[in-house]
PDB file of C-alpha atoms in Angstrom:
ATOM      1  CA  UNK A1190    -129.535 -86.834 -50.306  1.00 50.00           C
ATOM      2  CA  UNK A1191    -127.508 -84.000 -51.861  1.00 59.00           C
ATOM      3  CA  UNK A1192    -127.881 -80.542 -50.418  1.00 77.00           C
ATOM      4  CA  UNK A1193    -130.325 -78.268 -52.224  1.00 76.00           C
ATOM      5  CA  UNK A1194    -127.594 -75.679 -52.789  1.00 80.00           C
ATOM      6  CA  UNK A1195    -125.432 -78.198 -54.670  1.00 83.00           C
ATOM      7  CA  UNK A1196    -128.395 -79.327 -56.760  1.00 82.00           C
ATOM      8  CA  UNK A1197    -129.302 -75.723 -57.575  1.00 84.00           C
ATOM      9  CA  UNK A1198    -125.729 -75.063 -58.721  1.00 88.00           C
ATOM     10  CA  UNK A1199    -125.906 -78.090 -60.992  1.00 88.00           C
ATOM     11  CA  UNK A1200    -129.259 -76.935 -62.363  1.00 87.00           C
ATOM     12  CA  UNK A1201    -127.710 -73.620 -63.390  1.00 90.00           C
ATOM     13  CA  UNK A1202    -124.870 -75.439 -65.142  1.00 91.00           C
ATOM     14  CA  UNK A1203    -127.259 -77.691 -67.091  1.00 90.00           C
ATOM     15  CA  UNK A1204    -129.475 -74.730 -67.984  1.00 90.00           C
ATOM     16  CA  UNK A1205    -126.484 -72.812 -69.359  1.00 93.00           C
ATOM     17  CA  UNK A1206    -125.534 -75.833 -71.468  1.00 92.00           C
ATOM     18  CA  UNK A1207    -129.114 -76.098 -72.719  1.00 92.00           C
ATOM     19  CA  UNK A1208    -129.048 -72.459 -73.830  1.00 93.00           C
ATOM     20  CA  UNK A1209    -125.819 -73.056 -75.760  1.00 94.00           C
ATOM     21  CA  UNK A1210    -127.098 -76.159 -77.551  1.00 92.00           C
ATOM     22  CA  UNK A1211    -130.383 -74.422 -78.320  1.00 94.00           C
ATOM     23  CA  UNK A1212    -128.515 -71.493 -79.871  1.00 94.00           C
ATOM     24  CA  UNK A1213    -126.349 -73.848 -81.929  1.00 94.00           C
ATOM     25  CA  UNK A1214    -129.482 -75.646 -83.107  1.00 92.00           C
ATOM     26  CA  UNK A1215    -130.985 -72.354 -84.290  1.00 95.00           C
ATOM     27  CA  UNK A1216    -127.770 -71.361 -86.084  1.00 95.00           C
ATOM     28  CA  UNK A1217    -127.581 -74.755 -87.815  1.00 94.00           C
ATOM     29  CA  UNK A1218    -131.231 -74.439 -88.862  1.00 93.00           C
ATOM     30  CA  UNK A1219    -130.591 -71.042 -90.458  1.00 95.00           C
ATOM     31  CA  UNK A1220    -127.490 -72.299 -92.295  1.00 94.00           C
ATOM     32  CA  UNK A1221    -129.352 -75.427 -93.379  1.00 94.00           C
ATOM     33  CA  UNK A1222    -132.045 -73.393 -95.145  1.00 94.00           C
ATOM     34  CA  UNK A1223    -129.426 -71.593 -97.224  1.00 94.00           C
ATOM     35  CA  UNK A1224    -127.471 -74.780 -97.934  1.00 94.00           C
ATOM     36  CA  UNK A1225    -130.638 -76.633 -98.927  1.00 93.00           C
ATOM     37  CA  UNK A1226    -131.524 -73.898-101.419  1.00 94.00           C
ATOM     38  CA  UNK A1227    -128.070 -74.156-103.011  1.00 94.00           C
ATOM     39  CA  UNK A1228    -128.393 -77.940-103.268  1.00 94.00           C
ATOM     40  CA  UNK A1229    -131.776 -77.723-105.008  1.00 93.00           C
ATOM     41  CA  UNK A1230    -130.457 -75.194-107.522  1.00 92.00           C
ATOM     42  CA  UNK A1231    -127.327 -77.247-108.244  1.00 92.00           C
ATOM     43  CA  UNK A1232    -129.340 -80.426-108.811  1.00 91.00           C
ATOM     44  CA  UNK A1233    -131.395 -78.777-111.551  1.00 91.00           C
ATOM     45  CA  UNK A1234    -128.237 -77.495-113.260  1.00 91.00           C
ATOM     46  CA  UNK A1235    -126.605 -80.942-113.010  1.00 90.00           C
ATOM     47  CA  UNK A1236    -129.704 -82.595-114.463  1.00 90.00           C
ATOM     48  CA  UNK A1237    -129.766 -80.286-117.487  1.00 89.00           C
ATOM     49  CA  UNK A1238    -126.027 -80.667-118.053  1.00 89.00           C
ATOM     50  CA  UNK A1239    -126.348 -84.459-117.905  1.00 88.00           C
ATOM     51  CA  UNK A1240    -129.177 -84.393-120.453  1.00 85.00           C
ATOM     52  CA  UNK A1241    -127.054 -82.397-122.900  1.00 85.00           C
ATOM     53  CA  UNK A1242    -124.093 -84.770-122.530  1.00 86.00           C
ATOM     54  CA  UNK A1243    -126.358 -87.797-122.932  1.00 83.00           C
ATOM     55  CA  UNK A1244    -127.512 -86.366-126.244  1.00 81.00           C
ATOM     56  CA  UNK A1245    -123.920 -85.914-127.429  1.00 82.00           C
ATOM     57  CA  UNK A1246    -122.209 -89.131-126.346  1.00 82.00           C
ATOM     58  CA  UNK A1247    -121.925 -91.843-128.984  1.00 78.00           C
ATOM     59  CA  UNK A1248    -119.941 -95.110-128.904  1.00 77.00           C
ATOM     60  CA  UNK A1249    -117.449 -93.583-131.337  1.00 78.00           C
ATOM     61  CA  UNK A1250    -116.878 -90.489-129.183  1.00 78.00           C
ATOM     62  CA  UNK A1251    -116.652 -92.608-126.029  1.00 76.00           C
ATOM     63  CA  UNK A1252    -113.586 -94.301-127.508  1.00 78.00           C
ATOM     64  CA  UNK A1253    -111.691 -91.087-128.237  1.00 79.00           C
ATOM     65  CA  UNK A1254    -112.653 -88.770-125.370  1.00 85.00           C
ATOM     66  CA  UNK A1255    -110.016 -89.102-122.590  1.00 87.00           C
ATOM     67  CA  UNK A1256    -112.466 -88.487-119.728  1.00 89.00           C
ATOM     68  CA  UNK A1257    -114.762 -91.252-121.006  1.00 88.00           C
ATOM     69  CA  UNK A1258    -111.947 -93.812-121.258  1.00 85.00           C
ATOM     70  CA  UNK A1259    -112.793 -97.080-119.510  1.00 87.00           C
ATOM     71  CA  UNK A1260    -109.529 -98.771-118.468  1.00 87.00           C
ATOM     72  CA  UNK A1261    -109.171-102.510-118.949  1.00 86.00           C
ATOM     73  CA  UNK A1262    -107.841-102.744-115.397  1.00 89.00           C
ATOM     74  CA  UNK A1263    -107.667-100.170-112.620  1.00 90.00           C
ATOM     75  CA  UNK A1264    -103.995-100.039-111.668  1.00 93.00           C
ATOM     76  CA  UNK A1265    -103.871 -96.627-110.026  1.00 95.00           C
ATOM     77  CA  UNK A1266    -106.872 -94.983-108.346  1.00 95.00           C
ATOM     78  CA  UNK A1267    -107.631 -91.900-106.277  1.00 95.00           C
ATOM     79  CA  UNK A1268    -110.201 -91.525-103.505  1.00 96.00           C
ATOM     80  CA  UNK A1269    -111.325 -88.013-102.518  1.00 96.00           C
ATOM     81  CA  UNK A1270    -112.775 -87.968 -98.994  1.00 97.00           C
ATOM     82  CA  UNK A1271    -114.828 -85.010 -97.755  1.00 96.00           C
ATOM     83  CA  UNK A1272    -115.525 -84.260 -94.089  1.00 96.00           C
ATOM     84  CA  UNK A1273    -116.318 -81.254 -91.908  1.00 95.00           C
ATOM     85  CA  UNK A1274    -113.924 -78.893 -90.155  1.00 94.00           C
ATOM     86  CA  UNK A1275    -116.055 -78.764 -87.009  1.00 92.00           C
ATOM     87  CA  UNK A1276    -117.609 -81.400 -84.807  1.00 90.00           C
ATOM     88  CA  UNK A1277    -120.803 -81.522 -82.744  1.00 91.00           C
ATOM     89  CA  UNK A1278    -122.651 -83.193 -85.619  1.00 91.00           C
ATOM     90  CA  UNK A1279    -123.190 -86.706 -84.316  1.00 89.00           C
ATOM     91  CA  UNK A1280    -121.880 -89.599 -86.410  1.00 91.00           C
ATOM     92  CA  UNK A1281    -121.624 -87.468 -89.560  1.00 94.00           C
ATOM     93  CA  UNK A1282    -117.827 -87.586 -89.894  1.00 95.00           C
ATOM     94  CA  UNK A1283    -117.365 -91.133 -88.631  1.00 95.00           C
ATOM     95  CA  UNK A1284    -119.727 -92.404 -91.333  1.00 95.00           C
ATOM     96  CA  UNK A1285    -117.825 -90.552 -94.059  1.00 97.00           C
ATOM     97  CA  UNK A1286    -114.450 -91.772 -92.803  1.00 96.00           C
ATOM     98  CA  UNK A1287    -115.652 -95.369 -92.536  1.00 96.00           C
ATOM     99  CA  UNK A1288    -117.032 -95.249 -96.097  1.00 96.00           C
ATOM    100  CA  UNK A1289    -113.844 -93.671 -97.428  1.00 96.00           C
ATOM    101  CA  UNK A1290    -111.595 -96.266 -95.802  1.00 96.00           C
ATOM    102  CA  UNK A1291    -113.822 -99.037 -97.165  1.00 96.00           C
ATOM    103  CA  UNK A1292    -113.431 -97.650-100.703  1.00 96.00           C
ATOM    104  CA  UNK A1293    -109.654 -97.474-100.320  1.00 95.00           C
ATOM    105  CA  UNK A1294    -109.650-101.081 -99.114  1.00 94.00           C
ATOM    106  CA  UNK A1295    -111.844-102.095-102.069  1.00 94.00           C
ATOM    107  CA  UNK A1296    -109.401-100.614-104.578  1.00 94.00           C
ATOM    108  CA  UNK A1297    -106.509-102.231-102.718  1.00 92.00           C
ATOM    109  CA  UNK A1298    -108.172-105.646-102.755  1.00 93.00           C
ATOM    110  CA  UNK A1299    -108.544-105.318-106.536  1.00 91.00           C
ATOM    111  CA  UNK A1300    -104.800-104.754-106.845  1.00 91.00           C
ATOM    112  CA  UNK A1301    -104.902-100.999-107.476  1.00 92.00           C
ATOM    113  CA  UNK A1302    -102.393 -98.577-106.023  1.00 94.00           C
ATOM    114  CA  UNK A1303    -104.633 -96.052-104.265  1.00 94.00           C
ATOM    115  CA  UNK A1304    -103.930 -92.500-103.193  1.00 95.00           C
ATOM    116  CA  UNK A1305    -106.125 -90.738-100.650  1.00 96.00           C
ATOM    117  CA  UNK A1306    -107.021 -87.047-100.918  1.00 96.00           C
ATOM    118  CA  UNK A1307    -108.606 -85.798 -97.687  1.00 96.00           C
ATOM    119  CA  UNK A1308    -110.489 -82.539 -97.160  1.00 96.00           C
ATOM    120  CA  UNK A1309    -111.787 -81.437 -93.759  1.00 94.00           C
ATOM    121  CA  UNK A1310    -110.162 -81.223 -90.329  1.00 95.00           C
ATOM    122  CA  UNK A1311    -111.952 -84.243 -88.880  1.00 96.00           C
ATOM    123  CA  UNK A1312    -110.890 -86.733 -91.552  1.00 95.00           C
ATOM    124  CA  UNK A1313    -107.372 -85.271 -91.725  1.00 96.00           C
ATOM    125  CA  UNK A1314    -106.972 -85.634 -87.949  1.00 96.00           C
ATOM    126  CA  UNK A1315    -108.212 -89.219 -88.110  1.00 96.00           C
ATOM    127  CA  UNK A1316    -105.752 -90.175 -90.840  1.00 95.00           C
ATOM    128  CA  UNK A1317    -102.848 -88.507 -89.066  1.00 95.00           C
ATOM    129  CA  UNK A1318    -103.698 -90.235 -85.800  1.00 95.00           C
ATOM    130  CA  UNK A1319    -103.911 -93.604 -87.574  1.00 95.00           C
ATOM    131  CA  UNK A1320    -100.802 -92.792 -89.656  1.00 94.00           C
ATOM    132  CA  UNK A1321    -102.714 -93.323 -92.897  1.00 94.00           C
ATOM    133  CA  UNK A1322    -100.793 -91.882 -95.892  1.00 94.00           C
ATOM    134  CA  UNK A1323    -102.513 -88.932 -97.572  1.00 94.00           C
ATOM    135  CA  UNK A1324    -101.690 -87.481-100.969  1.00 93.00           C
ATOM    136  CA  UNK A1325    -103.635 -84.336-100.001  1.00 92.00           C
ATOM    137  CA  UNK A1326    -104.620 -83.059 -96.552  1.00 94.00           C
ATOM    138  CA  UNK A1327    -106.474 -79.743 -96.535  1.00 93.00           C
ATOM    139  CA  UNK A1328    -109.068 -77.947 -94.442  1.00 92.00           C
ATOM    140  CA  UNK A1329    -109.315 -74.631 -96.284  1.00 90.00           C
ATOM    141  CA  UNK A1330    -112.369 -75.165 -98.492  1.00 89.00           C
ATOM    142  CA  UNK A1331    -114.869 -72.322 -98.576  1.00 86.00           C
ATOM    143  CA  UNK A1332    -117.964 -72.037 -96.417  1.00 86.00           C
ATOM    144  CA  UNK A1333    -120.146 -72.070 -98.426  1.00 88.00           C
ATOM    145  CA  UNK A1334    -118.116 -73.926-101.063  1.00 92.00           C
ATOM    146  CA  UNK A1335    -117.509 -72.366-104.460  1.00 91.00           C
ATOM    147  CA  UNK A1336    -116.516 -73.442-107.959  1.00 90.00           C
ATOM    148  CA  UNK A1337    -112.858 -72.793-107.126  1.00 91.00           C
ATOM    149  CA  UNK A1338    -113.081 -75.396-104.365  1.00 92.00           C
ATOM    150  CA  UNK A1339    -114.507 -77.917-106.828  1.00 93.00           C
ATOM    151  CA  UNK A1340    -111.637 -77.202-109.198  1.00 92.00           C
ATOM    152  CA  UNK A1341    -109.234 -77.762-106.300  1.00 90.00           C
ATOM    153  CA  UNK A1342    -110.799 -81.160-105.653  1.00 91.00           C
ATOM    154  CA  UNK A1343    -110.728 -82.663-109.132  1.00 93.00           C
ATOM    155  CA  UNK A1344    -108.897 -80.313-111.503  1.00 91.00           C
ATOM    156  CA  UNK A1345    -105.473 -81.937-111.232  1.00 93.00           C
ATOM    157  CA  UNK A1346    -106.968 -85.428-110.924  1.00 95.00           C
ATOM    158  CA  UNK A1347    -108.882 -84.928-114.183  1.00 93.00           C
ATOM    159  CA  UNK A1348    -105.694 -83.875-115.974  1.00 94.00           C
ATOM    160  CA  UNK A1349    -103.864 -86.928-114.645  1.00 93.00           C
ATOM    161  CA  UNK A1350    -106.722 -89.186-115.702  1.00 93.00           C
ATOM    162  CA  UNK A1351    -106.704 -87.685-119.184  1.00 91.00           C
ATOM    163  CA  UNK A1352    -102.974 -88.347-119.620  1.00 90.00           C
ATOM    164  CA  UNK A1353    -103.334 -91.924-118.350  1.00 88.00           C
ATOM    165  CA  UNK A1354    -101.557 -91.671-114.985  1.00 92.00           C
ATOM    166  CA  UNK A1355    -104.836 -92.409-113.154  1.00 94.00           C
ATOM    167  CA  UNK A1356    -107.418 -95.049-114.005  1.00 93.00           C
ATOM    168  CA  UNK A1357    -110.249 -94.161-111.610  1.00 94.00           C
ATOM    169  CA  UNK A1358    -111.311 -91.342-109.296  1.00 95.00           C
ATOM    170  CA  UNK A1359    -114.004 -91.811-106.649  1.00 95.00           C
ATOM    171  CA  UNK A1360    -115.553 -89.157-104.449  1.00 97.00           C
ATOM    172  CA  UNK A1361    -116.822 -89.893-100.921  1.00 97.00           C
ATOM    173  CA  UNK A1362    -119.329 -87.352 -99.633  1.00 97.00           C
ATOM    174  CA  UNK A1363    -122.596 -87.032 -97.718  1.00 96.00           C
ATOM    175  CA  UNK A1364    -125.788 -87.030 -99.757  1.00 94.00           C
ATOM    176  CA  UNK A1365    -128.470 -84.656 -98.510  1.00 95.00           C
ATOM    177  CA  UNK A1366    -131.795 -86.458 -98.891  1.00 91.00           C
ATOM    178  CA  UNK A1367    -133.823 -84.754 -96.179  1.00 87.00           C
ATOM    179  CA  UNK A1368    -133.454 -83.313 -92.687  1.00 86.00           C
ATOM    180  CA  UNK A1369    -132.835 -86.688 -91.062  1.00 86.00           C
ATOM    181  CA  UNK A1370    -131.257 -88.743 -93.863  1.00 89.00           C
ATOM    182  CA  UNK A1371    -127.720 -87.763 -94.911  1.00 92.00           C
ATOM    183  CA  UNK A1372    -125.938 -91.045 -95.721  1.00 94.00           C
ATOM    184  CA  UNK A1373    -122.320 -91.204 -96.911  1.00 96.00           C
ATOM    185  CA  UNK A1374    -122.089 -92.227-100.562  1.00 96.00           C
ATOM    186  CA  UNK A1375    -119.374 -93.054-103.087  1.00 96.00           C
ATOM    187  CA  UNK A1376    -119.577 -91.588-106.580  1.00 95.00           C
ATOM    188  CA  UNK A1377    -117.350 -92.468-109.501  1.00 94.00           C
ATOM    189  CA  UNK A1378    -116.183 -89.160-110.935  1.00 94.00           C
ATOM    190  CA  UNK A1379    -113.738 -90.541-113.496  1.00 92.00           C
ATOM    191  CA  UNK A1380    -114.136 -92.128-115.927  1.00 92.00           C
ATOM    192  CA  UNK A1381    -117.310 -90.195-116.644  1.00 90.00           C
ATOM    193  CA  UNK A1382    -120.218 -92.608-116.801  1.00 85.00           C
ATOM    194  CA  UNK A1383    -123.310 -91.318-118.582  1.00 76.00           C
ATOM    195  CA  UNK A1384    -126.450 -93.437-118.597  1.00 69.00           C
ATOM    196  CA  UNK A1385    -128.571 -93.770-121.698  1.00 57.00           C
ATOM    197  CA  UNK A1386    -131.196 -91.013-121.976  1.00 55.00           C
ATOM    198  CA  UNK A1387    -134.584 -91.882-120.497  1.00 52.00           C
ATOM    199  CA  UNK A1388    -136.413 -89.873-123.163  1.00 52.00           C
ATOM    200  CA  UNK A1389    -135.886 -88.837-126.754  1.00 48.00           C
ATOM    201  CA  UNK A1390    -133.244 -86.117-126.869  1.00 55.00           C
ATOM    202  CA  UNK A1391    -134.192 -82.879-128.613  1.00 60.00           C
ATOM    203  CA  UNK A1392    -132.650 -82.155-131.982  1.00 65.00           C
ATOM    204  CA  UNK A1393    -129.550 -79.980-131.631  1.00 66.00           C
ATOM    205  CA  UNK A1394    -127.797 -77.949-134.284  1.00 72.00           C
ATOM    206  CA  UNK A1395    -124.159 -78.434-133.263  1.00 71.00           C
ATOM    207  CA  UNK A1396    -121.444 -75.896-133.944  1.00 71.00           C
ATOM    208  CA  UNK A1397    -118.581 -76.553-134.400  1.00 74.00           C
ATOM    209  CA  UNK A1398    -119.078 -80.321-133.861  1.00 74.00           C
ATOM    210  CA  UNK A1399    -120.307 -82.890-131.355  1.00 74.00           C
ATOM    211  CA  UNK A1400    -116.799 -83.925-130.314  1.00 76.00           C
ATOM    212  CA  UNK A1401    -115.715 -80.303-129.887  1.00 81.00           C
ATOM    213  CA  UNK A1402    -118.692 -79.467-127.696  1.00 84.00           C
ATOM    214  CA  UNK A1403    -118.362 -82.697-125.719  1.00 84.00           C
ATOM    215  CA  UNK A1404    -114.675 -82.021-125.148  1.00 84.00           C
ATOM    216  CA  UNK A1405    -115.599 -78.680-123.587  1.00 86.00           C
ATOM    217  CA  UNK A1406    -118.537 -79.987-121.545  1.00 89.00           C
ATOM    218  CA  UNK A1407    -116.914 -83.060-119.986  1.00 92.00           C
ATOM    219  CA  UNK A1408    -114.401 -81.117-117.831  1.00 91.00           C
ATOM    220  CA  UNK A1409    -117.282 -78.874-116.769  1.00 93.00           C
ATOM    221  CA  UNK A1410    -119.320 -81.970-115.901  1.00 93.00           C
ATOM    222  CA  UNK A1411    -116.505 -83.365-113.731  1.00 94.00           C
ATOM    223  CA  UNK A1412    -116.038 -80.067-111.912  1.00 94.00           C
ATOM    224  CA  UNK A1413    -119.771 -79.694-111.414  1.00 94.00           C
ATOM    225  CA  UNK A1414    -119.959 -83.215-109.954  1.00 94.00           C
ATOM    226  CA  UNK A1415    -117.390 -82.188-107.350  1.00 95.00           C
ATOM    227  CA  UNK A1416    -119.204 -78.905-106.715  1.00 95.00           C
ATOM    228  CA  UNK A1417    -122.500 -80.731-106.186  1.00 95.00           C
ATOM    229  CA  UNK A1418    -120.791 -83.098-103.741  1.00 95.00           C
ATOM    230  CA  UNK A1419    -119.428 -80.136-101.778  1.00 96.00           C
ATOM    231  CA  UNK A1420    -122.864 -78.523-101.597  1.00 96.00           C
ATOM    232  CA  UNK A1421    -124.528 -81.795-100.588  1.00 95.00           C
ATOM    233  CA  UNK A1422    -121.945 -82.383 -97.853  1.00 96.00           C
ATOM    234  CA  UNK A1423    -122.289 -78.834 -96.527  1.00 95.00           C
ATOM    235  CA  UNK A1424    -126.074 -79.197 -96.283  1.00 95.00           C
ATOM    236  CA  UNK A1425    -125.787 -82.661 -94.738  1.00 96.00           C
ATOM    237  CA  UNK A1426    -123.356 -81.336 -92.128  1.00 95.00           C
ATOM    238  CA  UNK A1427    -125.781 -78.635 -91.008  1.00 95.00           C
ATOM    239  CA  UNK A1428    -128.653 -81.137 -90.929  1.00 95.00           C
ATOM    240  CA  UNK A1429    -126.584 -83.524 -88.801  1.00 94.00           C
ATOM    241  CA  UNK A1430    -125.521 -80.703 -86.475  1.00 94.00           C
ATOM    242  CA  UNK A1431    -129.101 -79.500 -86.122  1.00 94.00           C
ATOM    243  CA  UNK A1432    -130.246 -83.022 -85.239  1.00 93.00           C
ATOM    244  CA  UNK A1433    -127.417 -83.505 -82.738  1.00 93.00           C
ATOM    245  CA  UNK A1434    -127.996 -80.152 -81.047  1.00 95.00           C
ATOM    246  CA  UNK A1435    -131.749 -80.725 -80.848  1.00 94.00           C
ATOM    247  CA  UNK A1436    -131.131 -84.090 -79.183  1.00 93.00           C
ATOM    248  CA  UNK A1437    -128.684 -82.451 -76.769  1.00 93.00           C
ATOM    249  CA  UNK A1438    -131.199 -79.703 -75.958  1.00 94.00           C
ATOM    250  CA  UNK A1439    -133.976 -82.233 -75.353  1.00 93.00           C
ATOM    251  CA  UNK A1440    -131.706 -84.315 -73.111  1.00 93.00           C
ATOM    252  CA  UNK A1441    -130.701 -81.214 -71.157  1.00 92.00           C
ATOM    253  CA  UNK A1442    -134.357 -80.297 -70.633  1.00 91.00           C
ATOM    254  CA  UNK A1443    -135.165 -83.816 -69.409  1.00 92.00           C
ATOM    255  CA  UNK A1444    -132.184 -83.766 -67.049  1.00 91.00           C
ATOM    256  CA  UNK A1445    -133.174 -80.309 -65.831  1.00 90.00           C
ATOM    257  CA  UNK A1446    -136.670 -81.550 -65.002  1.00 90.00           C
ATOM    258  CA  UNK A1447    -135.168 -84.456 -63.063  1.00 89.00           C
ATOM    259  CA  UNK A1448    -132.919 -82.071 -61.139  1.00 87.00           C
ATOM    260  CA  UNK A1449    -135.890 -79.839 -60.343  1.00 87.00           C
ATOM    261  CA  UNK A1450    -137.744 -82.758 -58.784  1.00 88.00           C
ATOM    262  CA  UNK A1451    -134.646 -83.772 -56.843  1.00 85.00           C
ATOM    263  CA  UNK A1452    -134.160 -80.180 -55.713  1.00 82.00           C
ATOM    264  CA  UNK A1453    -137.752 -79.927 -54.500  1.00 85.00           C
ATOM    265  CA  UNK A1454    -137.431 -83.161 -52.520  1.00 83.00           C
ATOM    266  CA  UNK A1455    -134.135 -82.049 -50.997  1.00 79.00           C
ATOM    267  CA  UNK A1456    -135.522 -78.643 -50.133  1.00 78.00           C
ATOM    268  CA  UNK A1457    -138.619 -80.218 -48.601  1.00 79.00           C
ATOM    269  CA  UNK A1458    -136.453 -82.546 -46.500  1.00 77.00           C
ATOM    270  CA  UNK A1459    -134.347 -79.619 -45.273  1.00 75.00           C
ATOM    271  CA  UNK A1460    -137.442 -77.644 -44.300  1.00 78.00           C
ATOM    272  CA  UNK A1461    -138.882 -80.674 -42.500  1.00 80.00           C
ATOM    273  CA  UNK A1462    -135.648 -81.120 -40.562  1.00 77.00           C
ATOM    274  CA  UNK A1463    -135.578 -77.432 -39.643  1.00 76.00           C
ATOM    275  CA  UNK A1464    -139.172 -77.576 -38.392  1.00 79.00           C
ATOM    276  CA  UNK A1465    -138.379 -80.702 -36.375  1.00 75.00           C
ATOM    277  CA  UNK A1466    -135.380 -78.984 -34.820  1.00 74.00           C
ATOM    278  CA  UNK A1467    -137.471 -75.935 -33.900  1.00 78.00           C
ATOM    279  CA  UNK A1468    -140.181 -78.090 -32.338  1.00 76.00           C
ATOM    280  CA  UNK A1469    -137.571 -80.121 -30.495  1.00 70.00           C
ATOM    281  CA  UNK A1470    -135.898 -76.975 -29.172  1.00 69.00           C
ATOM    282  CA  UNK A1471    -139.227 -75.501 -28.034  1.00 67.00           C
ATOM    283  CA  UNK A1472    -140.115 -78.724 -26.227  1.00 66.00           C
ATOM    284  CA  UNK A1473    -136.750 -78.708 -24.486  1.00 68.00           C
ATOM    285  CA  UNK A1474    -137.302 -75.133 -23.275  1.00 68.00           C
ATOM    286  CA  UNK A1475    -140.733 -76.042 -21.885  1.00 68.00           C
ATOM    287  CA  UNK A1476    -139.180 -78.906 -19.946  1.00 60.00           C
TER     288      UNK A1476
END
């Protein structure tokens, strides 16, 4: 059995680790509250913006608006992959990377030339290690993300799509559903796909015209889609980190309890041996 001193030293080490993971869990919880609030606000804005665009899109406008153009065949595509800059968040990044690589493979299987735009240290490091070509490799997005970051993601891609040099743009990000569900998802950003309205649209007085307003709103819609993805991913990252750190803290507490029991048994054995030695020595002196 290990000496009680060695076990006590190990207990201190585990306890220090537990304090660190507990602190990181609390920090992630605080950041998650703020990120969750931003996600909720952005979803309402996106919903209203979508409703307005649904009321403006007509089959005639869909044929002339560049961002609504449906190509006959996707010959050149872009995949934008989001990940985190920091780790300690469980399988968060591995799920995003796996989904992103699957989307690239899907475009490739369909015969499309695909370029990969990667944001976040973890995904960039993975691609460099695997020697996967990247059209973009950056880790300087804001924390929390802003509209400028969204413009960085899709601004140039939208211009290239409008002039016909790209046929499709997909965004891979983490969807924040709740504290424990943050699955990686793929969203088609371009061409813009607007579902038919689920209710009767209100009557709008349009000035100057429907096509003029739609031409101004569609780039905003694309940028806002990227912004929403950034906010969702930021919230999902904090949720994943909170879950991972809570699991680490719980495991440390369980291990600490096991070490305490082992320490008590070792200490009891040492005391028993010391008592036996004292009794043996006293008996020898009497003889």
